[in-house]
XYZ file of C-alpha atoms in Angstrom:
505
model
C 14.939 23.423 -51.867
C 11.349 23.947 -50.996
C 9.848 21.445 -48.665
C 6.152 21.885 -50.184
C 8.157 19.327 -52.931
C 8.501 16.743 -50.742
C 4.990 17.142 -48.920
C 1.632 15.352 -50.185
C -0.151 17.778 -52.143
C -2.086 20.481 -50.434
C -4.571 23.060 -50.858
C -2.616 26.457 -51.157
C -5.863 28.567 -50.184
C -6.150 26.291 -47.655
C -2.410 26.744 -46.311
C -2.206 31.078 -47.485
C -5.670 30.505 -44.393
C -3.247 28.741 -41.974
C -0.542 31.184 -42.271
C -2.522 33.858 -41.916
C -4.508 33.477 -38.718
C -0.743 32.223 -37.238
C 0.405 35.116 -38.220
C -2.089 37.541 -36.785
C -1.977 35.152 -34.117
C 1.592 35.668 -33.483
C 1.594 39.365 -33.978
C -0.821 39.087 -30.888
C -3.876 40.650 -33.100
C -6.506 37.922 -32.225
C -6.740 35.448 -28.837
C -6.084 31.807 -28.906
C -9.625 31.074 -28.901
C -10.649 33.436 -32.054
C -7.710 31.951 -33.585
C -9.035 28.206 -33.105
C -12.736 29.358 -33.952
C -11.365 30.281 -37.151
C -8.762 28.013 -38.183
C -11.545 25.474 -37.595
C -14.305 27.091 -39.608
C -12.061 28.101 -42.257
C -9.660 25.202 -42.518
C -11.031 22.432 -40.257
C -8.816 19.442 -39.297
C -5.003 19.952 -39.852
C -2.344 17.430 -40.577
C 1.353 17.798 -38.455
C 3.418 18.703 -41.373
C 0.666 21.876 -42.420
C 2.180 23.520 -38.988
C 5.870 22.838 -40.237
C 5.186 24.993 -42.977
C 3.989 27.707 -41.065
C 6.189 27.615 -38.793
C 8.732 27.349 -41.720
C 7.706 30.431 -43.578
C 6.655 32.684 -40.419
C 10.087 34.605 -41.401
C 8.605 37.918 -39.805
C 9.521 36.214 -36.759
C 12.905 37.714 -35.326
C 15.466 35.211 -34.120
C 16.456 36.910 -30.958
C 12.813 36.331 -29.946
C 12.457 33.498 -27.503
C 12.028 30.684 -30.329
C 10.834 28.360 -27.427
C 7.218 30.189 -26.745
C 7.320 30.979 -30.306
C 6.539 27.374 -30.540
C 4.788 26.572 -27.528
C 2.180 29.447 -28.805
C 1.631 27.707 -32.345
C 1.695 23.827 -30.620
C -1.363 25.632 -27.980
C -3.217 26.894 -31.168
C -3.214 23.592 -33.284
C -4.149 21.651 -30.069
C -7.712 19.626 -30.688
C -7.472 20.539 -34.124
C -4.419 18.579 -35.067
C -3.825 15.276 -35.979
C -1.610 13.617 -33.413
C -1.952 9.660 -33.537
C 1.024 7.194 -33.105
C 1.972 5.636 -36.124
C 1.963 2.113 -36.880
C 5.392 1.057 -37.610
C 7.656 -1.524 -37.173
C 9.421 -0.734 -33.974
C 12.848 -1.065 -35.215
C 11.719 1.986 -37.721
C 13.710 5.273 -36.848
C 10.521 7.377 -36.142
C 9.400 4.971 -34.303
C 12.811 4.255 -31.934
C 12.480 8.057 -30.920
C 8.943 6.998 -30.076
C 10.202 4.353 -27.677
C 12.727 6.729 -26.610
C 9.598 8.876 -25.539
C 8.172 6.394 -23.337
C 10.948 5.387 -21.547
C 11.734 9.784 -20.857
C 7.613 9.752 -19.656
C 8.881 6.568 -17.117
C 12.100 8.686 -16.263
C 9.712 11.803 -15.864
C 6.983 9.789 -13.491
C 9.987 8.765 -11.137
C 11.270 12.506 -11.046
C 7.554 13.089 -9.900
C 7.567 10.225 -7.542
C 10.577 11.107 -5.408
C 10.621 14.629 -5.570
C 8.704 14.683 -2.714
C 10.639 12.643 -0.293
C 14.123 13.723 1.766
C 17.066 13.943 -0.389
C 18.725 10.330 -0.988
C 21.862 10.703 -3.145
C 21.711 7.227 -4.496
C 18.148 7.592 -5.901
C 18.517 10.508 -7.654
C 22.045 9.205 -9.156
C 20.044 6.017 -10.344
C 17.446 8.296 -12.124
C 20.511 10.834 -13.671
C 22.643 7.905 -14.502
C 19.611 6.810 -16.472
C 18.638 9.960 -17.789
C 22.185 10.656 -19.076
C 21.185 8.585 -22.062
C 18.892 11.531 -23.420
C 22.424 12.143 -25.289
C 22.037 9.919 -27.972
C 18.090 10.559 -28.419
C 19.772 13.999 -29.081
C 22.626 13.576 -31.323
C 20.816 10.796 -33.605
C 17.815 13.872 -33.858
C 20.284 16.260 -34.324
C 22.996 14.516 -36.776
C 20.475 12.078 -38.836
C 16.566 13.273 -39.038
C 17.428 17.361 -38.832
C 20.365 16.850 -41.379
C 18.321 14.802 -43.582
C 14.866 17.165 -42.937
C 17.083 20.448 -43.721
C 18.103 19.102 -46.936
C 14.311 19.092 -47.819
C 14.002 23.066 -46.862
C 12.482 21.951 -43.503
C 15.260 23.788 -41.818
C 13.721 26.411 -39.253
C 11.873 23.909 -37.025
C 14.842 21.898 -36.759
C 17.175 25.045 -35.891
C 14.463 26.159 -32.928
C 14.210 22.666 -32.142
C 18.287 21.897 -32.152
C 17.899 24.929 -29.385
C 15.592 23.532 -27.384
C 17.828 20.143 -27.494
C 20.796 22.158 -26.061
C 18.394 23.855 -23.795
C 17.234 20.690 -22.101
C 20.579 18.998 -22.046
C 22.024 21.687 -19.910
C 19.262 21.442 -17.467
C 20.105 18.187 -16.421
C 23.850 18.689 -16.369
C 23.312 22.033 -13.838
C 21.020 19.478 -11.552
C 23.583 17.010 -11.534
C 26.067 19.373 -10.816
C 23.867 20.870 -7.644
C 23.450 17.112 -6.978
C 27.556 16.473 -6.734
C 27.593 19.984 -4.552
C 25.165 18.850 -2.052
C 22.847 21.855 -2.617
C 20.033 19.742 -2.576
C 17.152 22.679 -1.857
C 18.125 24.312 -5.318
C 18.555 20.870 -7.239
C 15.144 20.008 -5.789
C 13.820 23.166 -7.041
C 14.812 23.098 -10.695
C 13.029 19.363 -10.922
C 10.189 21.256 -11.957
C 11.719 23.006 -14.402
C 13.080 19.934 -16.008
C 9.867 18.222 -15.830
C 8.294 20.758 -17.688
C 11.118 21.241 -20.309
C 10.915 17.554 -20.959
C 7.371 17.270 -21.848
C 7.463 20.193 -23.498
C 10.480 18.517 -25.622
C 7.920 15.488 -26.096
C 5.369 17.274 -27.171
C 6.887 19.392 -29.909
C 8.265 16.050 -31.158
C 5.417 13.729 -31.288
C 3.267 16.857 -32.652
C 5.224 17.985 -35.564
C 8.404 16.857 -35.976
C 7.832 13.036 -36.385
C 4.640 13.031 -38.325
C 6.323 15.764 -40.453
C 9.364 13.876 -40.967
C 7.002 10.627 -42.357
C 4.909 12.853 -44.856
C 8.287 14.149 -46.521
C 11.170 11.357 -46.386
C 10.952 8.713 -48.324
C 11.468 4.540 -47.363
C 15.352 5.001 -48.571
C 15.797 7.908 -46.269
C 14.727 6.410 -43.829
C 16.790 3.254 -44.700
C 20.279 5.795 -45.081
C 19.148 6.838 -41.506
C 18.944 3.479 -39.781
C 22.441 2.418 -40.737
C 24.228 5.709 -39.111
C 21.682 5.582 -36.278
C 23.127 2.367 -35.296
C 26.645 4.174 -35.452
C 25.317 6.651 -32.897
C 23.410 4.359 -30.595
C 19.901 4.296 -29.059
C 18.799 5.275 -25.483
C 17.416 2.794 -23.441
C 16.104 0.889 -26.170
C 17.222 -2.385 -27.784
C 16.944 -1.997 -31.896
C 17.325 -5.212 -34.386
C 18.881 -4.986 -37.374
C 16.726 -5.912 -40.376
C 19.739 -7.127 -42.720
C 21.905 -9.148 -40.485
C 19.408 -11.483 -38.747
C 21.221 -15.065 -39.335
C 19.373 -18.116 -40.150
C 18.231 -20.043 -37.323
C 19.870 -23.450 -36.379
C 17.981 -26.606 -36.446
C 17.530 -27.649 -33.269
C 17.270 -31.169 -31.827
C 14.380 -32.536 -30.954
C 14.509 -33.038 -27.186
C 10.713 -33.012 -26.458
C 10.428 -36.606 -26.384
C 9.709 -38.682 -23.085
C 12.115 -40.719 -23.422
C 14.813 -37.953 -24.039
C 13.570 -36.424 -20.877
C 14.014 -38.875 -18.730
C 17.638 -39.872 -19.942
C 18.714 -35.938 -19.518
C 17.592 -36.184 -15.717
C 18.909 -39.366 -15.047
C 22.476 -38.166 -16.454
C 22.401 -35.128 -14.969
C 21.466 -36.821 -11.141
C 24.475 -38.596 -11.399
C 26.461 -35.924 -13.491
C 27.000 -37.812 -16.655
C 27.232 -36.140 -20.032
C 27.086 -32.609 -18.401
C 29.941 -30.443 -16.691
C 29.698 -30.676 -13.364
C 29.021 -26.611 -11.397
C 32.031 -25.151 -10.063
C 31.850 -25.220 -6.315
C 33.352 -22.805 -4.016
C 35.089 -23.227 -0.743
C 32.937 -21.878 1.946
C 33.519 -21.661 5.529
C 32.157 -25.000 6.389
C 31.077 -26.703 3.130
C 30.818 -26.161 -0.524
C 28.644 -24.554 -2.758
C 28.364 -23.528 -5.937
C 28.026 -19.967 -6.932
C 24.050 -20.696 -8.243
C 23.368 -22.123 -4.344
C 24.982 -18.876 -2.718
C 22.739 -17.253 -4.935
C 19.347 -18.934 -3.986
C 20.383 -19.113 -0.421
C 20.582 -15.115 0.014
C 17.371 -14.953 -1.647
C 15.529 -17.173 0.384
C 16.748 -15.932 3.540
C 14.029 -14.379 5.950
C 16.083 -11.279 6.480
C 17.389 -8.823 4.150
C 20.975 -8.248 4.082
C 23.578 -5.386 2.908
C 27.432 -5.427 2.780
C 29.445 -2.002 2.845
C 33.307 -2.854 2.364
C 36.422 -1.267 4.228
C 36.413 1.262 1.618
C 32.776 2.366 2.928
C 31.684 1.022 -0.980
C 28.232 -0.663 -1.265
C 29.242 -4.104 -2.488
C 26.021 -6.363 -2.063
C 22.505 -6.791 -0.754
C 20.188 -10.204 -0.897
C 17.537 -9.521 -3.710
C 14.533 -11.017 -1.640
C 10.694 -10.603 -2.086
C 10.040 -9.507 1.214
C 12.079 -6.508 1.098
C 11.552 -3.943 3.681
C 13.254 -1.092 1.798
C 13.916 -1.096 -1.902
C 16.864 -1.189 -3.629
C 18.350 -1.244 -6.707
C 22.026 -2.407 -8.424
C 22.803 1.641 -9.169
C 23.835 1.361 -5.496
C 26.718 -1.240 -6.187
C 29.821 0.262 -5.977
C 29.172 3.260 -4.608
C 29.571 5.129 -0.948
C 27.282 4.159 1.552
C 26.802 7.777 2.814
C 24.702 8.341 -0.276
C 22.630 6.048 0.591
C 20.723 7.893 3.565
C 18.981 11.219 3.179
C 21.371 14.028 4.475
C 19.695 13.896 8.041
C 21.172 10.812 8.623
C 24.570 10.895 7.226
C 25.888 11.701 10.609
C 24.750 8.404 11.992
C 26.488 6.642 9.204
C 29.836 8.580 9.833
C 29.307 7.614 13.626
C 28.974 3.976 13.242
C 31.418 3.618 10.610
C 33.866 5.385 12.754
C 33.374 3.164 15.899
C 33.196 0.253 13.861
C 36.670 0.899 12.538
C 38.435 1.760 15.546
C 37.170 -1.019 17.234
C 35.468 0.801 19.999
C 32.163 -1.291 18.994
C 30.845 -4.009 17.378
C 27.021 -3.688 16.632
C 24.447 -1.461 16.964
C 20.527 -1.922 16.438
C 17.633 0.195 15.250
C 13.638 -0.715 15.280
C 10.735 1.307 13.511
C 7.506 0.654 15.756
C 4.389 1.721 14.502
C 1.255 0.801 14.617
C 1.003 -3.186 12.735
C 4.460 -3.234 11.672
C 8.010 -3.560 13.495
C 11.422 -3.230 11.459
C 14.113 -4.613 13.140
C 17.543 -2.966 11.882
C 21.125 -4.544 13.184
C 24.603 -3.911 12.163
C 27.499 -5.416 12.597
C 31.312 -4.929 12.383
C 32.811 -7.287 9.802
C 36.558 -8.416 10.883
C 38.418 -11.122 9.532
C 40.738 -13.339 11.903
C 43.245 -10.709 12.870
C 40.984 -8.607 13.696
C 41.506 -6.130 10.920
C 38.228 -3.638 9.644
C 36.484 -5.322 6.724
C 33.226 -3.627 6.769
C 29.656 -3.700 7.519
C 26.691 -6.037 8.063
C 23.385 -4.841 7.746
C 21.187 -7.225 8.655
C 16.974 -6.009 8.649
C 13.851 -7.743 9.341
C 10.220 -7.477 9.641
C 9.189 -8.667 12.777
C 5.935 -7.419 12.619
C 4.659 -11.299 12.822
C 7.356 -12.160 15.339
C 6.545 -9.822 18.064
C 2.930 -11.230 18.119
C 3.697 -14.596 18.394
C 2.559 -15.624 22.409
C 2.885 -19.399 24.009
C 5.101 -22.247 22.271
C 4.088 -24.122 18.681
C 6.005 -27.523 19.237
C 3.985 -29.327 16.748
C 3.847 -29.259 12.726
C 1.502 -26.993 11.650
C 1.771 -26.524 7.568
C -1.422 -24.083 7.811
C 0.449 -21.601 9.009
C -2.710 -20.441 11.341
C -0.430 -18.326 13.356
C 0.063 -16.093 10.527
C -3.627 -16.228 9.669
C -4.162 -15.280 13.406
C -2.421 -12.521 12.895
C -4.132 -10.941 10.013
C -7.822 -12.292 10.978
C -6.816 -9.638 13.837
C -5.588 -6.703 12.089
C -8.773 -7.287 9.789
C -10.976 -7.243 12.831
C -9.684 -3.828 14.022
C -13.045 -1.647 14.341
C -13.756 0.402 11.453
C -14.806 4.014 11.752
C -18.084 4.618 10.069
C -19.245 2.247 6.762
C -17.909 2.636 3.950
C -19.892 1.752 0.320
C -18.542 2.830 -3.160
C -21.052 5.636 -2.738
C -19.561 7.328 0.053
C -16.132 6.940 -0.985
C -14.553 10.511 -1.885
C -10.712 11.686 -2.332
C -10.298 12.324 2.149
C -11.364 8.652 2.197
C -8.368 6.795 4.314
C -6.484 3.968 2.750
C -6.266 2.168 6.155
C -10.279 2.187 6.422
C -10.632 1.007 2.839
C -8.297 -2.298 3.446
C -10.084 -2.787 7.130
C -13.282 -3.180 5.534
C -12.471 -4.463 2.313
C -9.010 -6.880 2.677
C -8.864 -8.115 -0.680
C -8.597 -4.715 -2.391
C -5.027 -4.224 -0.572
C -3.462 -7.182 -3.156
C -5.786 -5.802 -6.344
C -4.534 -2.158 -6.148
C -1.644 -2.937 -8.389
C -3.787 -4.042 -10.842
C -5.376 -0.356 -10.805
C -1.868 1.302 -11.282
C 1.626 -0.278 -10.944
C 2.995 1.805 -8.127
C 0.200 0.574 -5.776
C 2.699 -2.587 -5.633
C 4.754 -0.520 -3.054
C 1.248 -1.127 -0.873
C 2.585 -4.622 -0.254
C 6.074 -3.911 1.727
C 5.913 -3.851 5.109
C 6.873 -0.310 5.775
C 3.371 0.590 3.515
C 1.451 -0.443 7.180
C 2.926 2.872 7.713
C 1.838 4.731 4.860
C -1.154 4.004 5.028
C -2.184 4.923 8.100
C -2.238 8.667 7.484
C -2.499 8.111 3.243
C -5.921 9.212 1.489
C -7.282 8.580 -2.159
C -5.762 12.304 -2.742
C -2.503 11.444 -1.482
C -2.148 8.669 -3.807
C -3.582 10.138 -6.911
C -0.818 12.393 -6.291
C 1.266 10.854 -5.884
C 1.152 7.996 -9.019
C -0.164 10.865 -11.222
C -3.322 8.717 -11.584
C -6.777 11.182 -12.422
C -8.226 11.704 -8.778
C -11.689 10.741 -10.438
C -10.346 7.977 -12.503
C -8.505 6.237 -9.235
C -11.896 6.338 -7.193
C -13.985 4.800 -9.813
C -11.735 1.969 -9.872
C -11.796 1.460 -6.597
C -15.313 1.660 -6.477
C -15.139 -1.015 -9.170
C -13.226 -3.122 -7.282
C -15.116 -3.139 -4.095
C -18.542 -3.293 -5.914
C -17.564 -7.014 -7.205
């Protein structure tokens, strides 16, 4: 079948122009920039599925050549002269779940990016891999349901390159998890990169020609066959609803009223008409499993269990947390946990710990504004036997600067106040305006002289959040505007004007 059947109707002067300045293109005859010149003087604006046919009947093209530049060439021609905007679909549309898809790889691509530049810790990277693994079903539904469905259109060339390219990727990020298991971190580090590159290469040839192609020639029932064994194969990342089996909702009572209000409360104060939590033996008391909960995460320290087993078990999910974390860590060994550097350290205590030749140990991070205090203990049970490890860390920046006695109530909290009318007061080098700020300008002088903009940098880009730990005191004392353009990806130029907006208020 020819896929010009299944295509809106188009010009064939117009397309025998395409295909021949691709072709002299490819052939290497004319430049990329004659080649634009005259695509757009002789053709002007061109729609997605106008490149699928040329790349569909370029058959001068032999397959041993490298099918992945052939591409990349034709995508850097038709760039600016292309139509590439989103559709507006429902979001439980295929095209548009492979869209989602996208966004979620760009998120997985940004944190690649983000840590790349820090020491190797196994735990991270396993969190982002773990996560990335699900690329496998953005693959297989691409490869089983919209190729197989676009071939039997004649759209099959694309698709074969394109099933390549798939493969191509996929095997990237097995190797790197591979040199991640092997502890070769220099050359896993190395091929990031590469995988960065590959991906947004992969996104680009989608979202270019092979989705907006694949909505000019399949019809509303195609697409309707593909949702159903889409669902068999499963979506990455994404939740998807199903159109046909939404049940009705129930009718709900009407508990809104004042009255019905204040007869739920008083039932439930004295347990009436409502089943009563489960509590749980504790040491000295009982609790139920929801107070455990909120107790760990109001507690003014953060705090990590590591079993006999060495196996990360838990850690208290608080707000003031001095090092992040996340649940990927659950269940796995501890020794991943620190960048290689360190791992000896870890072995060390966790040797001593078991054999009983000690009980704690303690670490502190003292820098300029901020203190970390770091303790571990030995966790036995009553005959003594090994049962793990406490970690048990704090910011005691506040602490430490505490001086005299506070006997009496004080709900202001002044002493905190104190603290930061001080670090506010520090003296400033020089005077800084939003006309003299440029990329070497320091972070450190920027939140001296302008406090408030420390708490609205995450509304400039989400990362900035990170500004508001305790260990960012640190950061920030060396960090520039450059750094952290960099480092969030954020436009250098973009990032300064809005901090210049944001001070100029």
């Amino acid at each position: 079948m020819e896929m010009e059947n299944y295509l809106p109707k188009t010009d064939n002067k117009r397309l025998e122009i395409i295909f021949e300045i691709s072709n002299r293109y490819n052939r290497r005859e004319i430049t990329e920039e004659e080649a634009k010149e005259e695509l757009l003087n002789k053709a002007g604006k061109i729609k997605p599925y106008e490149i699928a046919l040329a790349e569909q009947q370029l058959k001068h093209i032999d397959d041993d050549e490298c099918q992945k530049e052939d591409i990349q060439r034709m995508l850097n021609l038709f760039k600016g002269i292309m139509d590439t905007d989103r559709p507006d679909l429902d979001k439980n549309h295929p095209i548009m779940c492979y869209y989602r898809e996208n966004d979620v790889i760009r998120e997985i691509i940004s944190s690649i990016e983000d840590l790349v530049q820090y020491p190797v810790i196994k735990n991270q990277w396993y969190e982002i891999y773990d996560k990335l693994d699900e690329i496998k079903k953005h693959f297989s539904r691409k490869q089983n349901q919209l190729y197989a469905t676009l071939e039997k259109k004649g759209f099959d060339r694309p698709t074969t390159t394109m099933w390549t390219l798939d493969d191509f990727v996929r095997d990237e990020i097995k190797e790197a998890r591979d040199l991640l298991d092997e502890n070769q971190e220099e050359e896993f580090i190395k091929l990031q990169n590469t995988i960065i590159e590959d991906l947004k290469d992969l996104l680009q040839k989608e979202e270019s020609v092979l989705y907006p192609t694949a909505l000019s020639m399949l019809s509303g029932e195609d697409f309707k066959q593909m949702a159903e064994g889409d669902k068999e194969i499963g979506f990455a990342w994404i939740e998807v609803e199903s159109s046909t089996n939404k049940q009705p909702e129930k009718e709900e009572k009407n508990l809104d009223s004042p009255f019905a209000k204040d007869l739920a409360s008083l039932l439930s104060k004295y347990n009436i008409g409502s089943e009563k939590p489960e509590e749980l033996d504790v040491a000295t008391g009982k609790l139920s499993l929801e107070q455990i909960n909120l107790i760990f995460k109001h507690l003014p320290v953060d705090l990590s269990y590591v079993d006999e087993n060495e196996l990360v078990r838990f850690y208290s999910d608080t707000k003031h947390r001095v090092f992040p974390r996340s649940k990927n860590v659950i269940g796995r060994n501890v020794k991943n946990c620190h960048p290689r550097a360190s791992v000896h350290i870890v072995e060390e205590i966790l040797k001593k710990f078991r054999s009983g030749e000690e009980d704690t140990v303690e670490f502190w991070i003292n820098k300029e504004d901020v203190f970390i205090y770091i303790h571990y203990t030995a966790v036995r049970d009553e005959e003594g036997r090994f049962k793990g490890v406490l970690e048990m860390m704090q910011d005691a920046s506040h602490i430490r600067k505490l001086e005299g006695s506070q006997t009496l109530l004080n709900w202001g909290g002044d002493s905190h106040k104190n603290v930061k009318k001080d670090e506010e007061n520090t003296e400033i080098s020089g005077n800084l305006s939003a006309d003299t700020i440029n990329e070497n300008t320091k972070l450190k002088e920027l939140f001296q002289q302008y406090p408030k903009l420390r708490e609205e940098m995450e509304d400039i880009h989400p990362a900035f959040s990170k500004l508001k730990t305790p260990l960012a005191r640190i950061m920030v004392q060396k960090a520039d505007i450059k750094m952290m353009s960099k480092n969030t990806g954020m436009d250098l130029q973009e990032l300064i004007a809005e901090i210049k907006k944001k001070i100029s208020r």
